[in-house]
mmCIF file of N, CA and C in Angstrom:
data_model
loop_
_atom_site.group_PDB
_atom_site.id
_atom_site.type_symbol
_atom_site.label_atom_id
_atom_site.label_comp_id
_atom_site.label_asym_id
_atom_site.label_seq_id
_atom_site.Cartn_x
_atom_site.Cartn_y
_atom_site.Cartn_z
ATOM 1 N N UNK O 1 22.787 -25.286 14.086
ATOM 2 C CA UNK O 1 22.918 -24.910 12.699
ATOM 3 C C UNK O 1 21.533 -24.904 12.037
ATOM 4 N N UNK O 2 21.272 -23.884 11.227
ATOM 5 C CA UNK O 2 19.980 -23.754 10.546
ATOM 6 C C UNK O 2 19.972 -24.662 9.327
ATOM 7 N N UNK O 3 18.891 -25.387 9.200
ATOM 8 C CA UNK O 3 18.763 -26.305 8.073
ATOM 9 C C UNK O 3 18.381 -25.551 6.808
ATOM 10 N N UNK O 4 18.761 -26.096 5.669
ATOM 11 C CA UNK O 4 18.450 -25.470 4.381
ATOM 12 C C UNK O 4 16.947 -25.359 4.169
ATOM 13 N N UNK O 5 16.187 -26.332 4.625
ATOM 14 C CA UNK O 5 14.727 -26.280 4.441
ATOM 15 C C UNK O 5 14.109 -25.149 5.248
ATOM 16 N N UNK O 6 14.646 -24.885 6.452
ATOM 17 C CA UNK O 6 14.135 -23.782 7.269
ATOM 18 C C UNK O 6 14.409 -22.442 6.589
ATOM 19 N N UNK O 7 15.588 -22.287 6.021
ATOM 20 C CA UNK O 7 15.946 -21.063 5.298
ATOM 21 C C UNK O 7 15.035 -20.891 4.090
ATOM 22 N N UNK O 8 14.808 -21.958 3.368
ATOM 23 C CA UNK O 8 13.944 -21.915 2.188
ATOM 24 C C UNK O 8 12.509 -21.539 2.572
ATOM 25 N N UNK O 9 12.007 -22.125 3.634
ATOM 26 C CA UNK O 9 10.647 -21.811 4.100
ATOM 27 C C UNK O 9 10.566 -20.358 4.544
ATOM 28 N N UNK O 10 11.546 -19.886 5.299
ATOM 29 C CA UNK O 10 11.554 -18.499 5.775
ATOM 30 C C UNK O 10 11.577 -17.525 4.604
ATOM 31 N N UNK O 11 12.431 -17.770 3.635
ATOM 32 C CA UNK O 11 12.514 -16.891 2.461
ATOM 33 C C UNK O 11 11.217 -16.925 1.651
ATOM 34 N N UNK O 12 10.621 -18.091 1.535
ATOM 35 C CA UNK O 12 9.353 -18.216 0.795
ATOM 36 C C UNK O 12 8.239 -17.437 1.476
ATOM 37 N N UNK O 13 8.171 -17.518 2.803
ATOM 38 C CA UNK O 13 7.147 -16.785 3.555
ATOM 39 C C UNK O 13 7.357 -15.283 3.399
ATOM 40 N N UNK O 14 8.588 -14.827 3.494
ATOM 41 C CA UNK O 14 8.886 -13.397 3.333
ATOM 42 C C UNK O 14 8.519 -12.935 1.928
ATOM 43 N N UNK O 15 8.868 -13.705 0.911
ATOM 44 C CA UNK O 15 8.540 -13.358 -0.472
ATOM 45 C C UNK O 15 7.028 -13.291 -0.671
ATOM 46 N N UNK O 16 6.308 -14.266 -0.152
ATOM 47 C CA UNK O 16 4.848 -14.274 -0.256
ATOM 48 C C UNK O 16 4.248 -13.049 0.434
ATOM 49 N N UNK O 17 4.763 -12.700 1.592
ATOM 50 C CA UNK O 17 4.292 -11.536 2.337
ATOM 51 C C UNK O 17 4.510 -10.249 1.537
ATOM 52 N N UNK O 18 5.679 -10.102 0.928
ATOM 53 C CA UNK O 18 5.986 -8.917 0.111
ATOM 54 C C UNK O 18 5.052 -8.838 -1.096
ATOM 55 N N UNK O 19 4.812 -9.965 -1.748
ATOM 56 C CA UNK O 19 3.917 -9.988 -2.911
ATOM 57 C C UNK O 19 2.502 -9.590 -2.504
ATOM 58 N N UNK O 20 2.026 -10.135 -1.396
ATOM 59 C CA UNK O 20 0.676 -9.797 -0.926
ATOM 60 C C UNK O 20 0.553 -8.315 -0.585
ATOM 61 N N UNK O 21 1.546 -7.765 0.084
ATOM 62 C CA UNK O 21 1.495 -6.343 0.434
ATOM 63 C C UNK O 21 1.552 -5.449 -0.795
ATOM 64 N N UNK O 22 2.374 -5.792 -1.768
ATOM 65 C CA UNK O 22 2.446 -4.962 -2.975
ATOM 66 C C UNK O 22 1.141 -5.035 -3.754
ATOM 67 N N UNK O 23 0.477 -6.176 -3.754
ATOM 68 C CA UNK O 23 -0.823 -6.307 -4.409
ATOM 69 C C UNK O 23 -1.870 -5.434 -3.759
ATOM 70 N N UNK O 24 -1.847 -5.329 -2.446
ATOM 71 C CA UNK O 24 -2.812 -4.478 -1.737
ATOM 72 C C UNK O 24 -2.639 -3.024 -2.144
ATOM 73 N N UNK O 25 -1.412 -2.568 -2.240
ATOM 74 C CA UNK O 25 -1.171 -1.187 -2.635
ATOM 75 C C UNK O 25 -1.595 -0.919 -4.061
ATOM 76 N N UNK O 26 -1.339 -1.856 -4.955
ATOM 77 C CA UNK O 26 -1.688 -1.676 -6.363
ATOM 78 C C UNK O 26 -3.194 -1.632 -6.547
ATOM 79 N N UNK O 27 -3.913 -2.626 -6.042
ATOM 80 C CA UNK O 27 -5.353 -2.691 -6.253
ATOM 81 C C UNK O 27 -6.095 -1.652 -5.430
ATOM 82 N N UNK O 28 -5.579 -1.270 -4.291
ATOM 83 C CA UNK O 28 -6.216 -0.221 -3.498
ATOM 84 C C UNK O 28 -6.218 1.097 -4.252
ATOM 85 N N UNK O 29 -5.152 1.363 -5.015
ATOM 86 C CA UNK O 29 -5.089 2.591 -5.796
ATOM 87 C C UNK O 29 -6.095 2.610 -6.928
ATOM 88 N N UNK O 30 -6.392 1.453 -7.501
ATOM 89 C CA UNK O 30 -7.350 1.405 -8.598
ATOM 90 C C UNK O 30 -8.785 1.552 -8.118
ATOM 91 N N UNK O 31 -9.082 1.090 -6.917
ATOM 92 C CA UNK O 31 -10.465 1.101 -6.465
ATOM 93 C C UNK O 31 -10.925 2.476 -6.004
ATOM 94 N N UNK O 32 -9.985 3.368 -5.664
ATOM 95 C CA UNK O 32 -10.369 4.684 -5.188
ATOM 96 C C UNK O 32 -9.566 5.769 -5.902
ATOM 97 N N UNK O 33 -9.825 6.004 -7.198
ATOM 98 C CA UNK O 33 -9.044 6.998 -7.917
ATOM 99 C C UNK O 33 -9.264 8.413 -7.417
ATOM 100 N N UNK O 34 -10.494 8.742 -7.018
ATOM 101 C CA UNK O 34 -10.799 10.073 -6.532
ATOM 102 C C UNK O 34 -10.451 10.205 -5.063
ATOM 103 N N UNK O 35 -10.527 11.405 -4.550
ATOM 104 C CA UNK O 35 -10.265 11.628 -3.143
ATOM 105 C C UNK O 35 -11.481 11.322 -2.294
ATOM 106 N N UNK O 36 -11.378 11.616 -0.996
ATOM 107 C CA UNK O 36 -12.502 11.352 -0.103
ATOM 108 C C UNK O 36 -13.484 12.521 -0.078
ATOM 109 N N UNK O 37 -13.065 13.679 -0.541
ATOM 110 C CA UNK O 37 -13.970 14.827 -0.624
ATOM 111 C C UNK O 37 -14.140 15.207 -2.086
ATOM 112 N N UNK O 38 -15.274 15.807 -2.392
ATOM 113 C CA UNK O 38 -15.552 16.163 -3.780
ATOM 114 C C UNK O 38 -15.208 17.626 -4.021
ATOM 115 N N UNK O 39 -14.690 17.908 -5.198
ATOM 116 C CA UNK O 39 -14.378 19.283 -5.571
ATOM 117 C C UNK O 39 -14.283 19.367 -7.086
ATOM 118 N N UNK O 40 -14.189 20.586 -7.559
ATOM 119 C CA UNK O 40 -13.982 20.816 -8.989
ATOM 120 C C UNK O 40 -12.524 20.491 -9.317
ATOM 121 N N UNK O 41 -12.188 20.343 -10.594
ATOM 122 C CA UNK O 41 -10.792 20.065 -10.966
ATOM 123 C C UNK O 41 -9.852 21.161 -10.474
ATOM 124 N N UNK O 42 -8.597 20.802 -10.223
ATOM 125 C CA UNK O 42 -7.590 21.749 -9.736
ATOM 126 C C UNK O 42 -6.991 22.600 -10.841
ATOM 127 N N UNK O 43 -7.432 22.396 -12.060
ATOM 128 C CA UNK O 43 -6.850 23.116 -13.187
ATOM 129 C C UNK O 43 -7.808 24.198 -13.675
ATOM 130 N N UNK O 44 -7.248 25.236 -14.243
ATOM 131 C CA UNK O 44 -8.060 26.281 -14.849
ATOM 132 C C UNK O 44 -8.285 25.905 -16.304
ATOM 133 N N UNK O 45 -9.545 25.812 -16.691
ATOM 134 C CA UNK O 45 -9.879 25.443 -18.063
ATOM 135 C C UNK O 45 -10.092 26.696 -18.901
ATOM 136 N N UNK O 46 -9.583 26.680 -20.109
ATOM 137 C CA UNK O 46 -9.770 27.785 -21.036
ATOM 138 C C UNK O 46 -11.006 27.486 -21.881
ATOM 139 N N UNK O 47 -12.104 28.172 -21.601
ATOM 140 C CA UNK O 47 -13.371 27.929 -22.303
ATOM 141 C C UNK O 47 -13.260 28.117 -23.813
ATOM 142 N N UNK O 48 -12.311 28.920 -24.264
ATOM 143 C CA UNK O 48 -12.150 29.141 -25.704
ATOM 144 C C UNK O 48 -11.629 27.899 -26.413
ATOM 145 N N UNK O 49 -11.008 26.990 -25.667
ATOM 146 C CA UNK O 49 -10.438 25.783 -26.263
ATOM 147 C C UNK O 49 -11.352 24.566 -26.132
ATOM 148 N N UNK O 50 -12.483 24.732 -25.465
ATOM 149 C CA UNK O 50 -13.407 23.612 -25.291
ATOM 150 C C UNK O 50 -14.374 23.581 -26.462
ATOM 151 N N UNK O 51 -14.418 22.452 -27.138
ATOM 152 C CA UNK O 51 -15.297 22.294 -28.296
ATOM 153 C C UNK O 51 -16.709 22.004 -27.805
ATOM 154 N N UNK O 52 -17.697 22.626 -28.436
ATOM 155 C CA UNK O 52 -19.090 22.379 -28.066
ATOM 156 C C UNK O 52 -19.443 20.917 -28.287
ATOM 157 N N UNK O 53 -20.273 20.401 -27.407
ATOM 158 C CA UNK O 53 -20.712 19.008 -27.522
ATOM 159 C C UNK O 53 -21.600 18.849 -28.747
ATOM 160 N N UNK O 54 -21.404 17.770 -29.460
ATOM 161 C CA UNK O 54 -22.223 17.470 -30.627
ATOM 162 C C UNK O 54 -23.020 16.207 -30.335
ATOM 163 N N UNK O 55 -24.357 16.308 -30.312
ATOM 164 C CA UNK O 55 -25.162 15.108 -30.043
ATOM 165 C C UNK O 55 -24.953 14.050 -31.116
ATOM 166 N N UNK O 56 -24.954 12.795 -30.704
ATOM 167 C CA UNK O 56 -24.847 11.697 -31.658
ATOM 168 C C UNK O 56 -25.706 10.537 -31.161
ATOM 169 N N UNK O 57 -26.220 9.781 -32.100
ATOM 170 C CA UNK O 57 -27.060 8.631 -31.769
ATOM 171 C C UNK O 57 -26.155 7.445 -31.462
ATOM 172 N N UNK O 58 -26.395 6.790 -30.340
ATOM 173 C CA UNK O 58 -25.625 5.616 -29.955
ATOM 174 C C UNK O 58 -26.575 4.472 -29.643
ATOM 175 N N UNK O 59 -26.080 3.259 -29.781
ATOM 176 C CA UNK O 59 -26.886 2.086 -29.429
ATOM 177 C C UNK O 59 -27.123 2.068 -27.924
ATOM 178 N N UNK O 60 -28.243 1.503 -27.522
ATOM 179 C CA UNK O 60 -28.570 1.425 -26.104
ATOM 180 C C UNK O 60 -27.502 0.607 -25.368
ATOM 181 N N UNK O 61 -27.112 1.094 -24.218
ATOM 182 C CA UNK O 61 -26.062 0.460 -23.434
ATOM 183 C C UNK O 61 -26.526 -0.873 -22.851
ATOM 184 N N UNK O 62 -25.671 -1.906 -22.970
ATOM 185 C CA UNK O 62 -25.998 -3.215 -22.383
ATOM 186 C C UNK O 62 -25.967 -3.151 -20.863
ATOM 187 N N UNK O 63 -25.106 -2.327 -20.320
ATOM 188 C CA UNK O 63 -24.958 -2.251 -18.866
ATOM 189 C C UNK O 63 -25.714 -1.096 -18.255
ATOM 190 N N UNK O 64 -26.598 -0.491 -19.002
ATOM 191 C CA UNK O 64 -27.323 0.680 -18.506
ATOM 192 C C UNK O 64 -28.436 0.330 -17.543
ATOM 193 N N UNK O 65 -29.392 1.226 -17.456
ATOM 194 C CA UNK O 65 -30.485 1.041 -16.505
ATOM 195 C C UNK O 65 -31.508 0.038 -17.024
ATOM 196 N N UNK O 66 -31.706 -1.027 -16.264
ATOM 197 C CA UNK O 66 -32.686 -2.055 -16.617
ATOM 198 C C UNK O 66 -34.045 -1.653 -16.058
ATOM 199 N N UNK O 67 -35.107 -2.164 -16.627
ATOM 200 C CA UNK O 67 -36.440 -1.785 -16.174
ATOM 201 C C UNK O 67 -37.221 -3.011 -15.746
ATOM 202 N N UNK O 68 -37.975 -2.943 -14.701
ATOM 203 C CA UNK O 68 -37.932 -1.898 -13.680
ATOM 204 C C UNK O 68 -36.740 -2.109 -12.746
ATOM 205 N N UNK O 69 -36.392 -1.068 -11.990
ATOM 206 C CA UNK O 69 -35.367 -1.198 -10.967
ATOM 207 C C UNK O 69 -35.808 -0.399 -9.744
ATOM 208 N N UNK O 70 -35.325 -0.781 -8.580
ATOM 209 C CA UNK O 70 -35.743 -0.164 -7.326
ATOM 210 C C UNK O 70 -34.532 0.385 -6.591
ATOM 211 N N UNK O 71 -34.657 1.631 -6.124
ATOM 212 C CA UNK O 71 -33.619 2.277 -5.332
ATOM 213 C C UNK O 71 -34.272 2.861 -4.093
ATOM 214 N N UNK O 72 -33.775 2.482 -2.924
ATOM 215 C CA UNK O 72 -34.297 2.972 -1.642
ATOM 216 C C UNK O 72 -35.813 2.824 -1.552
ATOM 217 N N UNK O 73 -36.310 1.700 -2.029
ATOM 218 C CA UNK O 73 -37.738 1.404 -1.929
ATOM 219 C C UNK O 73 -38.603 2.012 -3.014
ATOM 220 N N UNK O 74 -38.034 2.827 -3.895
ATOM 221 C CA UNK O 74 -38.809 3.436 -4.975
ATOM 222 C C UNK O 74 -38.490 2.717 -6.286
ATOM 223 N N UNK O 75 -39.543 2.323 -7.006
ATOM 224 C CA UNK O 75 -39.371 1.600 -8.267
ATOM 225 C C UNK O 75 -39.455 2.562 -9.446
ATOM 226 N N UNK O 76 -38.506 2.417 -10.369
ATOM 227 C CA UNK O 76 -38.451 3.248 -11.572
ATOM 228 C C UNK O 76 -38.647 2.362 -12.791
ATOM 229 N N UNK O 77 -39.310 2.901 -13.799
ATOM 230 C CA UNK O 77 -39.514 2.190 -15.058
ATOM 231 C C UNK O 77 -38.846 3.005 -16.167
ATOM 232 N N UNK O 78 -37.973 2.362 -16.909
ATOM 233 C CA UNK O 78 -37.220 3.034 -17.964
ATOM 234 C C UNK O 78 -38.047 3.059 -19.239
ATOM 235 N N UNK O 79 -38.112 4.238 -19.855
ATOM 236 C CA UNK O 79 -38.847 4.402 -21.107
ATOM 237 C C UNK O 79 -38.112 3.680 -22.233
ATOM 238 N N UNK O 80 -38.849 3.256 -23.251
ATOM 239 C CA UNK O 80 -38.228 2.576 -24.400
ATOM 240 C C UNK O 80 -37.429 3.553 -25.250
ATOM 241 N N UNK O 81 -37.850 4.801 -25.292
ATOM 242 C CA UNK O 81 -37.188 5.817 -26.101
ATOM 243 C C UNK O 81 -37.354 7.181 -25.435
ATOM 244 N N UNK O 82 -36.495 8.117 -25.792
ATOM 245 C CA UNK O 82 -36.585 9.474 -25.267
ATOM 246 C C UNK O 82 -37.332 10.394 -26.228
ATOM 247 N N UNK O 83 -37.869 9.835 -27.298
ATOM 248 C CA UNK O 83 -38.550 10.632 -28.317
ATOM 249 C C UNK O 83 -39.679 11.453 -27.685
ATOM 250 N N UNK O 84 -39.636 12.763 -27.918
ATOM 251 C CA UNK O 84 -40.664 13.672 -27.426
ATOM 252 C C UNK O 84 -40.553 14.023 -25.950
ATOM 253 N N UNK O 85 -39.557 13.515 -25.259
ATOM 254 C CA UNK O 85 -39.416 13.760 -23.822
ATOM 255 C C UNK O 85 -38.815 15.136 -23.572
ATOM 256 N N UNK O 86 -39.406 15.890 -22.644
ATOM 257 C CA UNK O 86 -38.874 17.193 -22.239
ATOM 258 C C UNK O 86 -38.971 17.296 -20.731
ATOM 259 N N UNK O 87 -37.959 17.853 -20.133
ATOM 260 C CA UNK O 87 -37.970 18.075 -18.694
ATOM 261 C C UNK O 87 -37.037 19.233 -18.384
ATOM 262 N N UNK O 88 -37.403 19.994 -17.377
ATOM 263 C CA UNK O 88 -36.576 21.117 -16.957
ATOM 264 C C UNK O 88 -36.368 20.996 -15.458
ATOM 265 N N UNK O 89 -35.161 21.233 -15.004
ATOM 266 C CA UNK O 89 -34.905 21.132 -13.574
ATOM 267 C C UNK O 89 -33.432 21.235 -13.261
ATOM 268 N N UNK O 90 -33.123 21.008 -12.017
ATOM 269 C CA UNK O 90 -31.741 21.089 -11.559
ATOM 270 C C UNK O 90 -31.000 19.788 -11.810
ATOM 271 N N UNK O 91 -29.713 19.901 -11.946
ATOM 272 C CA UNK O 91 -28.873 18.724 -12.169
ATOM 273 C C UNK O 91 -27.809 18.662 -11.085
ATOM 274 N N UNK O 92 -27.289 17.496 -10.860
ATOM 275 C CA UNK O 92 -26.172 17.344 -9.934
ATOM 276 C C UNK O 92 -24.905 17.083 -10.750
ATOM 277 N N UNK O 93 -23.777 17.202 -10.114
ATOM 278 C CA UNK O 93 -22.532 16.948 -10.814
ATOM 279 C C UNK O 93 -21.586 16.195 -9.892
ATOM 280 N N UNK O 94 -20.628 15.521 -10.486
ATOM 281 C CA UNK O 94 -19.603 14.803 -9.747
ATOM 282 C C UNK O 94 -18.256 15.359 -10.168
ATOM 283 N N UNK O 95 -17.366 15.498 -9.242
ATOM 284 C CA UNK O 95 -16.050 16.046 -9.539
ATOM 285 C C UNK O 95 -14.943 15.053 -9.255
ATOM 286 N N UNK O 96 -13.942 15.504 -8.515
ATOM 287 C CA UNK O 96 -12.736 14.711 -8.280
ATOM 288 C C UNK O 96 -13.000 13.429 -7.500
ATOM 289 N N UNK O 97 -13.995 13.428 -6.636
ATOM 290 C CA UNK O 97 -14.269 12.251 -5.800
ATOM 291 C C UNK O 97 -14.627 11.025 -6.639
ATOM 292 N N UNK O 98 -15.330 11.230 -7.742
ATOM 293 C CA UNK O 98 -15.779 10.111 -8.563
ATOM 294 C C UNK O 98 -14.976 9.954 -9.853
ATOM 295 N N UNK O 99 -14.046 10.858 -10.101
ATOM 296 C CA UNK O 99 -13.244 10.803 -11.327
ATOM 297 C C UNK O 99 -12.475 9.484 -11.396
ATOM 298 N N UNK O 100 -12.653 8.757 -12.502
ATOM 299 C CA UNK O 100 -11.949 7.495 -12.698
ATOM 300 C C UNK O 100 -12.661 6.277 -12.151
ATOM 301 N N UNK O 101 -13.749 6.468 -11.422
ATOM 302 C CA UNK O 101 -14.483 5.321 -10.866
ATOM 303 C C UNK O 101 -15.462 4.771 -11.886
ATOM 304 N N UNK O 102 -15.871 3.533 -11.667
ATOM 305 C CA UNK O 102 -16.843 2.909 -12.557
ATOM 306 C C UNK O 102 -18.240 3.449 -12.284
ATOM 307 N N UNK O 103 -18.984 3.713 -13.351
ATOM 308 C CA UNK O 103 -20.372 4.149 -13.232
ATOM 309 C C UNK O 103 -21.277 2.926 -13.192
ATOM 310 N N UNK O 104 -22.572 3.146 -13.044
ATOM 311 C CA UNK O 104 -23.509 2.023 -12.940
ATOM 312 C C UNK O 104 -23.555 1.176 -14.205
ATOM 313 N N UNK O 105 -23.208 1.764 -15.352
ATOM 314 C CA UNK O 105 -23.226 0.963 -16.584
ATOM 315 C C UNK O 105 -21.843 0.407 -16.938
ATOM 316 N N UNK O 106 -20.889 0.537 -16.035
ATOM 317 C CA UNK O 106 -19.579 -0.074 -16.229
ATOM 318 C C UNK O 106 -18.538 0.796 -16.893
ATOM 319 N N UNK O 107 -18.905 2.008 -17.303
ATOM 320 C CA UNK O 107 -17.931 2.911 -17.920
ATOM 321 C C UNK O 107 -17.214 3.699 -16.827
ATOM 322 N N UNK O 108 -16.001 4.150 -17.125
ATOM 323 C CA UNK O 108 -15.265 4.985 -16.170
ATOM 324 C C UNK O 108 -15.739 6.428 -16.299
ATOM 325 N N UNK O 109 -16.006 7.057 -15.146
ATOM 326 C CA UNK O 109 -16.435 8.452 -15.142
ATOM 327 C C UNK O 109 -15.225 9.348 -15.388
ATOM 328 N N UNK O 110 -15.389 10.301 -16.308
ATOM 329 C CA UNK O 110 -14.346 11.270 -16.611
ATOM 330 C C UNK O 110 -14.952 12.652 -16.439
ATOM 331 N N UNK O 111 -14.484 13.389 -15.432
ATOM 332 C CA UNK O 111 -15.084 14.695 -15.136
ATOM 333 C C UNK O 111 -14.799 15.734 -16.217
ATOM 334 N N UNK O 112 -13.948 15.419 -17.174
ATOM 335 C CA UNK O 112 -13.650 16.351 -18.256
ATOM 336 C C UNK O 112 -14.480 16.075 -19.509
ATOM 337 N N UNK O 113 -15.349 15.073 -19.471
ATOM 338 C CA UNK O 113 -16.186 14.744 -20.622
ATOM 339 C C UNK O 113 -17.645 15.056 -20.328
ATOM 340 N N UNK O 114 -18.428 15.204 -21.403
ATOM 341 C CA UNK O 114 -19.869 15.397 -21.264
ATOM 342 C C UNK O 114 -20.508 14.052 -20.974
ATOM 343 N N UNK O 115 -21.113 13.921 -19.824
ATOM 344 C CA UNK O 115 -21.816 12.694 -19.465
ATOM 345 C C UNK O 115 -23.110 13.063 -18.763
ATOM 346 N N UNK O 116 -24.062 12.175 -18.819
ATOM 347 C CA UNK O 116 -25.332 12.410 -18.134
ATOM 348 C C UNK O 116 -26.046 11.086 -17.941
ATOM 349 N N UNK O 117 -26.953 11.068 -17.000
ATOM 350 C CA UNK O 117 -27.791 9.891 -16.760
ATOM 351 C C UNK O 117 -29.150 10.379 -16.284
ATOM 352 N N UNK O 118 -30.139 9.542 -16.402
ATOM 353 C CA UNK O 118 -31.499 9.902 -16.005
ATOM 354 C C UNK O 118 -32.166 8.691 -15.387
ATOM 355 N N UNK O 119 -33.040 8.927 -14.431
ATOM 356 C CA UNK O 119 -33.671 7.812 -13.717
ATOM 357 C C UNK O 119 -34.645 7.011 -14.562
ATOM 358 N N UNK O 120 -35.214 7.612 -15.622
ATOM 359 C CA UNK O 120 -36.193 6.855 -16.411
ATOM 360 C C UNK O 120 -35.956 6.892 -17.922
ATOM 361 N N UNK O 121 -34.908 7.555 -18.378
ATOM 362 C CA UNK O 121 -34.570 7.534 -19.805
ATOM 363 C C UNK O 121 -33.525 6.455 -20.053
ATOM 364 N N UNK O 122 -33.585 5.797 -21.208
ATOM 365 C CA UNK O 122 -32.587 4.763 -21.494
ATOM 366 C C UNK O 122 -31.194 5.372 -21.653
ATOM 367 N N UNK O 123 -30.173 4.602 -21.292
ATOM 368 C CA UNK O 123 -28.793 5.054 -21.437
ATOM 369 C C UNK O 123 -28.223 4.421 -22.699
ATOM 370 N N UNK O 124 -27.606 5.148 -23.603
ATOM 371 C CA UNK O 124 -27.541 6.600 -23.657
ATOM 372 C C UNK O 124 -28.730 7.188 -24.406
ATOM 373 N N UNK O 125 -29.067 8.387 -24.077
ATOM 374 C CA UNK O 125 -30.088 9.127 -24.835
ATOM 375 C C UNK O 125 -29.625 10.541 -25.049
#
């Protein structure tokens, strides 16, 4: 005959196992919102309905780029201000792969919003 304590222990172990497995599925979904490959959004956007971006002054981000910082052996120094700064060149973009993930300053990336970053300008500028 099975003892009540054995039944209780067995049920407790099964319950704990189910809770642990459900937690893995929940948190795994949050850590990788985008897919494994990058692409543009799957929706067709109507350019006539997109409002032009309006620049606005914001306080410097607490979680932004600190100075100096080093990436792959190269050290970067962040400017105190972007006043008078001009640069022309190519830009990169992120799509579905990074949509919903945390950026370096702790904000969630949204591929439908205007966002930008620079290696030596303070965030935001």
